[in-house]
Short mmCIF file of C-alpha atoms in Angstrom, two decimals:
data_model
loop_
_atom_site.label_atom_id
_atom_site.label_comp_id
_atom_site.label_asym_id
_atom_site.label_seq_id
_atom_site.Cartn_x
_atom_site.Cartn_y
_atom_site.Cartn_z
CA MET A 1 -43.72 -21.94 -3.82
CA GLN A 2 -43.77 -23.19 -0.24
CA GLU A 3 -41.99 -21.33 2.54
CA LYS A 4 -39.47 -24.15 3.00
CA ASP A 5 -38.63 -24.22 -0.71
CA TYR A 6 -38.31 -20.46 -0.76
CA ILE A 7 -35.80 -20.50 2.11
CA LEU A 8 -33.83 -23.24 0.37
CA MET A 9 -33.87 -21.21 -2.86
CA ILE A 10 -32.58 -18.09 -1.09
CA LEU A 11 -29.84 -20.18 0.51
CA MET A 12 -28.77 -21.60 -2.84
CA MET A 13 -28.85 -18.22 -4.57
CA THR A 14 -26.82 -16.75 -1.70
CA GLY A 15 -24.40 -19.67 -1.82
CA VAL A 16 -23.53 -19.30 -5.50
CA THR A 17 -23.46 -15.49 -5.43
CA TYR A 18 -21.53 -15.06 -2.22
CA GLY A 19 -19.30 -17.94 -3.27
CA ALA A 20 -18.31 -16.05 -6.42
CA ARG A 21 -17.65 -12.96 -4.33
CA VAL A 22 -15.54 -14.54 -1.62
CA LEU A 23 -13.73 -17.38 -3.40
CA PRO A 24 -10.84 -15.29 -4.79
CA PHE A 25 -10.24 -13.82 -1.34
CA PHE A 26 -10.00 -17.32 0.09
CA LEU A 27 -7.82 -18.76 -2.64
CA PHE A 28 -5.40 -15.95 -3.41
CA ARG A 29 -5.12 -13.93 -0.21
CA GLU A 30 -1.49 -13.12 0.65
CA LYS A 31 -0.28 -14.68 -2.58
CA GLU A 32 2.11 -12.63 -4.66
CA ILE A 33 0.50 -11.85 -7.97
CA GLY A 34 2.82 -10.51 -10.61
CA GLY A 35 3.47 -10.27 -14.32
CA TRP A 36 0.65 -10.85 -16.76
CA LEU A 37 -1.88 -11.72 -14.06
CA LYS A 38 -1.22 -8.49 -12.18
CA THR A 39 -1.82 -6.42 -15.32
CA PHE A 40 -4.93 -8.50 -15.99
CA ILE A 41 -6.52 -7.72 -12.61
CA GLN A 42 -5.59 -4.06 -12.94
CA LEU A 43 -7.42 -3.91 -16.26
CA VAL A 44 -10.63 -5.54 -15.00
CA PRO A 45 -12.20 -2.29 -13.69
CA VAL A 46 -11.69 -0.35 -16.92
CA ALA A 47 -12.93 -3.30 -18.98
CA LEU A 48 -16.03 -3.61 -16.81
CA LEU A 49 -16.72 0.11 -17.16
CA ALA A 50 -16.66 -0.24 -20.93
CA ALA A 51 -18.83 -3.36 -20.87
CA LEU A 52 -21.42 -1.63 -18.67
CA VAL A 53 -21.50 1.65 -20.59
CA ILE A 54 -20.94 1.09 -24.32
CA PRO A 55 -23.80 -1.40 -25.01
CA GLU A 56 -26.27 0.95 -23.30
CA PHE A 57 -25.38 3.64 -25.82
CA VAL A 58 -26.03 1.63 -28.96
CA LEU A 59 -28.34 -1.24 -27.98
CA LEU A 60 -31.88 -0.40 -26.96
CA PRO A 61 -33.67 -2.51 -24.31
CA ASP A 62 -35.38 -4.55 -27.05
CA ASN A 63 -31.89 -5.47 -28.34
CA HIS A 64 -31.73 -3.55 -31.58
CA PHE A 65 -29.11 -1.04 -32.66
CA SER A 66 -29.84 2.65 -32.57
CA LEU A 67 -27.73 5.78 -32.30
CA LEU A 68 -30.70 8.08 -31.87
CA ASN A 69 -31.49 7.49 -28.22
CA PRO A 70 -31.41 9.59 -25.06
CA PHE A 71 -28.81 7.33 -23.43
CA LEU A 72 -26.13 8.18 -25.98
CA PHE A 73 -26.81 11.93 -26.01
CA ALA A 74 -27.12 12.22 -22.23
CA GLY A 75 -23.98 10.07 -21.96
CA ILE A 76 -21.94 12.43 -24.13
CA CYS A 77 -23.21 15.46 -22.18
CA THR A 78 -22.39 13.77 -18.85
CA PHE A 79 -18.91 12.88 -20.11
CA ILE A 80 -18.17 16.47 -21.12
CA PHE A 81 -19.60 17.84 -17.87
CA ALA A 82 -17.61 15.39 -15.73
CA ARG A 83 -14.39 16.40 -17.47
CA ARG A 84 -15.01 20.01 -16.49
CA VAL A 85 -16.58 19.51 -13.06
CA PRO A 86 -14.65 16.88 -11.10
CA ASN A 87 -17.45 16.14 -8.65
CA LEU A 88 -19.02 12.70 -8.70
CA PHE A 89 -22.35 13.64 -7.21
CA LEU A 90 -22.89 16.83 -9.25
CA SER A 91 -21.97 15.05 -12.48
CA VAL A 92 -24.37 12.18 -11.82
CA LEU A 93 -27.14 14.64 -10.95
CA PHE A 94 -26.40 16.60 -14.12
CA GLY A 95 -26.61 13.41 -16.19
CA MET A 96 -29.93 12.43 -14.64
CA ILE A 97 -31.48 15.83 -15.38
CA VAL A 98 -30.19 15.91 -18.97
CA PHE A 99 -31.48 12.38 -19.55
CA TRP A 100 -34.87 13.31 -18.12
CA GLY A 101 -35.04 16.32 -20.46
CA LEU A 102 -33.95 14.33 -23.53
CA ASP A 103 -36.27 11.46 -22.68
CA LYS A 104 -39.19 13.90 -22.87
CA ILE A 105 -38.09 15.17 -26.30
CA ILE A 106 -36.85 12.05 -28.11
CA MET O 1 -8.44 8.93 9.71
CA LYS O 2 -9.81 5.52 10.70
CA ASN O 3 -13.44 6.54 10.99
CA ASN O 4 -13.03 9.15 8.30
CA SER O 5 -12.11 6.47 5.77
CA PHE O 6 -15.38 4.66 6.39
CA LEU O 7 -17.41 7.89 6.20
CA PHE O 8 -15.52 8.92 3.07
CA GLY O 9 -16.56 5.67 1.39
CA LEU O 10 -20.12 5.99 2.63
CA GLN O 11 -20.36 9.52 1.29
CA LYS O 12 -18.96 8.49 -2.11
CA SER O 13 -21.58 5.73 -2.31
CA ILE O 14 -24.45 8.24 -2.42
CA PRO O 15 -24.72 8.23 -6.24
CA ILE O 16 -24.94 4.42 -6.15
CA GLY O 17 -27.60 4.62 -3.46
CA ILE O 18 -29.60 7.05 -5.59
CA GLY O 19 -29.22 4.79 -8.63
CA TYR O 20 -30.24 1.67 -6.72
CA ALA O 21 -33.31 3.19 -5.07
CA PRO O 22 -35.71 3.11 -8.07
CA VAL O 23 -34.44 -0.31 -9.17
CA ALA O 24 -34.90 -1.75 -5.68
CA LEU O 25 -38.36 -0.15 -5.41
CA THR O 26 -39.28 -1.78 -8.72
CA PHE O 27 -37.95 -5.11 -7.48
CA GLY O 28 -40.03 -4.85 -4.31
CA ILE O 29 -43.17 -3.96 -6.22
CA LEU O 30 -42.64 -6.70 -8.79
CA SER O 31 -41.95 -9.32 -6.12
CA LEU O 32 -45.28 -8.65 -4.46
CA LYS O 33 -47.06 -8.76 -7.79
CA SER O 34 -45.44 -12.16 -8.39
CA GLY O 35 -46.87 -13.47 -5.14
CA LEU O 36 -43.94 -13.08 -2.74
CA SER O 37 -44.37 -11.58 0.70
CA ILE O 38 -42.65 -8.41 1.89
CA TRP O 39 -40.24 -10.51 3.93
CA GLN O 40 -39.43 -12.86 1.09
CA ALA O 41 -38.61 -9.92 -1.18
CA GLY O 42 -36.61 -8.12 1.52
CA PHE O 43 -34.63 -11.18 2.53
CA MET O 44 -33.68 -11.93 -1.05
CA SER O 45 -32.18 -8.44 -1.31
CA LEU O 46 -30.49 -8.84 2.06
CA PHE O 47 -28.84 -12.16 1.30
CA VAL O 48 -28.39 -12.28 -2.46
CA PHE O 49 -27.81 -8.55 -3.10
CA ALA O 50 -27.43 -8.90 -6.86
CA GLY O 51 -30.06 -7.02 -8.86
CA ALA O 52 -30.29 -8.80 -12.19
CA SER O 53 -30.34 -12.29 -10.70
CA GLN O 54 -33.08 -11.26 -8.27
CA PHE O 55 -35.33 -10.02 -11.06
CA ILE O 56 -34.70 -13.22 -13.01
CA ALA O 57 -35.44 -15.34 -9.92
CA VAL O 58 -38.78 -13.61 -9.34
CA GLN O 59 -39.68 -14.15 -12.97
CA LEU O 60 -38.68 -17.82 -12.78
CA ILE O 61 -40.66 -18.31 -9.57
CA SER O 62 -43.80 -16.97 -11.23
CA GLN O 63 -43.20 -19.35 -14.13
CA GLY O 64 -42.99 -22.25 -11.70
CA ALA O 65 -39.31 -23.08 -12.19
CA THR O 66 -37.61 -25.47 -9.77
CA ILE O 67 -35.15 -24.11 -7.21
CA TRP O 68 -32.35 -25.93 -9.03
CA VAL O 69 -33.01 -24.04 -12.24
CA ILE O 70 -33.09 -20.80 -10.27
CA ALA O 71 -29.82 -21.62 -8.48
CA ILE O 72 -27.99 -22.51 -11.70
CA THR O 73 -29.32 -19.43 -13.49
CA THR O 74 -28.17 -17.30 -10.54
CA LEU O 75 -24.71 -18.85 -10.78
CA ILE O 76 -24.48 -18.07 -14.50
CA VAL O 77 -25.58 -14.47 -13.95
CA ASN O 78 -23.35 -13.84 -10.93
CA ILE O 79 -20.19 -15.78 -11.74
CA ARG O 80 -18.66 -12.49 -12.95
CA HIS O 81 -18.19 -11.44 -9.31
CA ILE O 82 -15.16 -13.73 -9.25
CA LEU O 83 -13.37 -11.35 -11.60
CA MET O 84 -14.20 -8.36 -9.43
CA SER O 85 -13.13 -9.93 -6.13
CA PHE O 86 -10.00 -11.18 -7.79
CA SER O 87 -9.23 -7.70 -9.03
CA MET O 88 -9.81 -6.19 -5.56
CA LEU O 89 -7.31 -8.49 -3.83
CA ARG O 90 -4.41 -6.19 -4.62
CA PHE O 91 -5.81 -3.50 -2.33
CA PHE O 92 -6.11 -5.58 0.82
CA SER O 93 -2.80 -7.20 1.62
CA GLY O 94 -2.66 -8.15 5.30
CA ILE O 95 -6.36 -7.60 5.93
CA PRO O 96 -7.86 -10.49 7.95
CA MET O 97 -10.24 -12.92 6.25
CA SER O 98 -13.08 -12.00 8.62
CA LYS O 99 -13.06 -8.45 7.28
CA LEU O 100 -12.61 -9.58 3.68
CA ALA O 101 -15.59 -11.90 4.07
CA PHE O 102 -17.64 -8.85 5.05
CA ILE O 103 -16.35 -6.74 2.16
CA ALA O 104 -17.09 -9.59 -0.26
CA GLN O 105 -20.85 -9.48 0.36
CA GLY O 106 -20.96 -5.85 -0.80
CA ILE O 107 -19.21 -6.35 -4.14
CA THR O 108 -21.41 -5.40 -7.08
CA ASP O 109 -20.67 -3.98 -10.54
CA GLU O 110 -21.29 -0.49 -9.18
CA SER O 111 -19.51 -0.69 -5.83
CA PHE O 112 -16.58 -2.43 -7.50
CA VAL O 113 -15.94 0.16 -10.20
CA LEU O 114 -16.30 2.97 -7.65
CA SER O 115 -14.00 1.28 -5.12
CA ALA O 116 -11.43 0.41 -7.77
CA LYS O 117 -11.25 4.09 -8.62
CA LEU O 118 -11.20 5.41 -5.04
CA LEU O 119 -8.82 2.85 -3.54
CA GLU O 120 -6.03 3.62 -6.02
CA GLU O 121 -5.47 6.87 -4.15
CA ILE O 122 -5.72 5.52 -0.58
CA PRO O 123 -2.29 4.71 0.91
CA THR O 124 -2.77 1.80 3.36
CA PRO O 125 -4.66 -1.51 3.11
CA GLU O 126 -6.37 -0.78 6.44
CA GLU O 127 -7.78 2.53 5.22
CA ARG O 128 -8.69 0.98 1.88
CA SER O 129 -10.69 -1.73 3.61
CA ARG O 130 -12.61 0.94 5.55
CA VAL O 131 -13.35 2.95 2.42
CA ALA O 132 -14.51 -0.23 0.67
CA ILE O 133 -16.80 -1.10 3.59
CA GLY O 134 -18.25 2.42 3.47
CA VAL O 135 -18.92 2.21 -0.28
CA ASN O 136 -20.39 -1.30 -0.05
CA LEU O 137 -22.53 -0.58 2.98
CA GLY O 138 -24.03 2.56 1.43
CA ALA O 139 -24.99 0.65 -1.70
CA PHE O 140 -26.21 -2.36 0.29
CA CYS O 141 -28.42 -0.31 2.64
CA SER O 142 -30.04 1.53 -0.26
CA TRP O 143 -30.80 -1.77 -2.03
CA VAL O 144 -32.25 -3.50 1.01
CA VAL O 145 -34.19 -0.54 2.45
CA PHE O 146 -35.74 0.40 -0.88
CA THR O 147 -36.68 -3.22 -1.60
CA PHE O 148 -38.65 -3.26 1.65
CA ILE O 149 -40.22 0.12 0.87
CA GLY O 150 -41.16 -1.02 -2.63
CA ALA O 151 -42.63 -4.28 -1.34
CA TRP O 152 -44.48 -2.44 1.40
CA MET O 153 -45.92 0.10 -1.02
CA GLY O 154 -46.96 -2.65 -3.40
CA ASN O 155 -48.24 -1.04 -6.54
CA GLN O 156 -49.42 2.26 -5.12
CA LEU O 157 -46.38 3.98 -6.47
CA THR O 158 -45.47 5.35 -9.85
CA ILE O 159 -42.14 7.08 -10.42
CA ASN O 160 -42.38 9.86 -12.97
CA PHE O 161 -38.81 11.11 -12.99
CA SER O 162 -37.10 9.13 -15.77
CA GLY O 163 -33.73 10.55 -14.69
CA PHE O 164 -33.47 7.70 -12.18
CA ASN O 165 -33.09 5.33 -15.13
CA PHE O 166 -29.87 7.08 -16.01
CA ALA O 167 -28.31 7.38 -12.52
CA LEU O 168 -26.12 4.29 -12.59
CA LEU O 169 -25.06 4.82 -16.19
CA ALA O 170 -24.15 8.42 -15.32
CA LEU O 171 -22.06 7.13 -12.43
CA PHE O 172 -20.18 4.76 -14.74
CA ILE O 173 -19.57 7.54 -17.27
CA VAL O 174 -18.21 9.86 -14.58
CA LEU O 175 -15.93 7.09 -13.35
CA THR O 176 -14.78 6.51 -16.93
CA VAL O 177 -13.48 10.07 -17.04
CA GLY O 178 -11.09 9.40 -14.16
CA THR O 179 -10.20 5.80 -15.00
CA VAL O 180 -9.51 5.62 -18.72
CA SER O 181 -6.01 6.71 -19.65
CA ARG O 182 -3.52 6.32 -22.47
CA GLU O 183 -2.34 3.13 -20.76
CA ASN O 184 -5.66 1.32 -20.74
CA ILE O 185 -7.80 2.88 -23.46
CA LEU O 186 -7.14 -0.05 -25.79
CA THR O 187 -8.62 -2.46 -23.22
CA TYR O 188 -11.57 -0.10 -22.80
CA VAL O 189 -12.27 -0.09 -26.54
CA ILE O 190 -11.87 -3.87 -26.88
CA ALA O 191 -14.19 -4.47 -23.92
CA GLY O 192 -16.76 -2.03 -25.30
CA VAL O 193 -16.84 -3.59 -28.75
CA LEU O 194 -16.94 -7.15 -27.38
CA ALA O 195 -19.69 -6.22 -24.94
CA VAL O 196 -21.89 -4.79 -27.71
CA ILE O 197 -21.44 -7.86 -29.90
CA LEU O 198 -21.86 -10.40 -27.09
CA LYS O 199 -24.82 -8.63 -25.51
CA TYR O 200 -26.50 -8.68 -28.90
CA LEU O 201 -25.80 -12.39 -29.38
CA ILE O 202 -26.22 -13.88 -25.88
CA PRO O 203 -29.28 -13.27 -23.72
CA GLY O 204 -28.70 -12.51 -20.05
CA LYS O 205 -25.68 -11.08 -18.31
CA MET O 206 -23.05 -13.54 -19.52
CA TYR O 207 -21.70 -10.92 -21.92
CA LEU O 208 -20.22 -9.02 -18.97
CA LEU O 209 -18.03 -11.88 -17.76
CA LEU O 210 -16.93 -12.80 -21.29
CA SER O 211 -16.17 -9.31 -22.56
CA VAL O 212 -14.42 -8.18 -19.38
CA GLY O 213 -12.38 -11.37 -19.05
CA LEU O 214 -11.38 -11.39 -22.72
CA ALA O 215 -10.60 -7.68 -22.96
CA ALA O 216 -8.50 -7.62 -19.77
CA ALA O 217 -6.66 -10.74 -20.94
CA ILE O 218 -5.96 -9.28 -24.38
CA GLY O 219 -4.95 -5.93 -22.87
CA ALA O 220 -2.56 -7.59 -20.42
CA TRP O 221 -1.13 -9.84 -23.14
CA LEU O 222 -0.46 -6.88 -25.43
CA LYS O 223 1.27 -5.04 -22.63
CA HIS O 224 3.59 -7.94 -21.89
CA HIS O 225 4.21 -9.34 -25.33
CA GLY O 226 3.75 -6.56 -27.79
CA LYS O 227 4.56 -3.25 -26.18
CA THR O 228 4.62 -1.54 -29.55
CA ALA O 229 1.06 -2.61 -30.19
CA VAL O 230 -0.29 -0.70 -27.18
CA GLY O 231 -1.70 2.64 -28.24
CA GLY O 232 0.58 5.61 -27.68
CA GLU O 233 3.65 3.78 -26.41
#
């Protein structure tokens, strides 16, 4: 790919990505959002958390189902640890170490 | 408190930075292997700042795809950011567009879920915007700097600590502990189930937009139309 094409490609990728990021700010800034829509946007973070976490526990990278994998076990351990130790950094570190240990065994 | 808010956000972004580092290193290494220069790899991270779409773009480049195909694919992968920005609006009433435009560039899956959690407890829009900038900037710097390092190192590097692979997932799990409540657990479950099914059926990242959009819509509908159907109420 030529330098000129590459720059154009970066510009287009930036345009569509940044566009998706900034468009709602442009369109709905200072607009009153209430009712159903307000509940909807409040539920987006929790829904995204689920969508990011749950598939990783049951779907392996090659897209087949498995419950015997280090992600699920390390995930459960991290969950229990985080409930007891309310520290973001420590809990993440704990999870990484447990995963590393399990990954060596499983 | 003004500067503190920014530093607070920056400090909270450390787990994201740690999680991004190995991914960004891999991206840098892979880019060079696919024939890009250090600058091309680094500038993609700087401007696009969206992991999955960058990996896909590099793969498409090496397959000889046209820039139009790459742009459309990027749009499909990254359209989900609309939902996140839309959801963040409620925190920033009265914040000028210039500042929002800056915050927008730093919105990713990770920075968004962390911000959404942190900003709930911050009282004013001004302070919230500073915390969000801190979170976003921490994540952004890690991504860009480690892309450059990865590209610069080329393939001299092998990472042996598999724990890095779990860093971002661990972050999400820890955030789950503080975010999921009786009020929203139904949405969490619906989103989780939908995500598993859709990820299995549809290649790429489209499952995120669909499962999040559908689950939040169903959750909100149940809350407004069928209060008795919401768990525990």
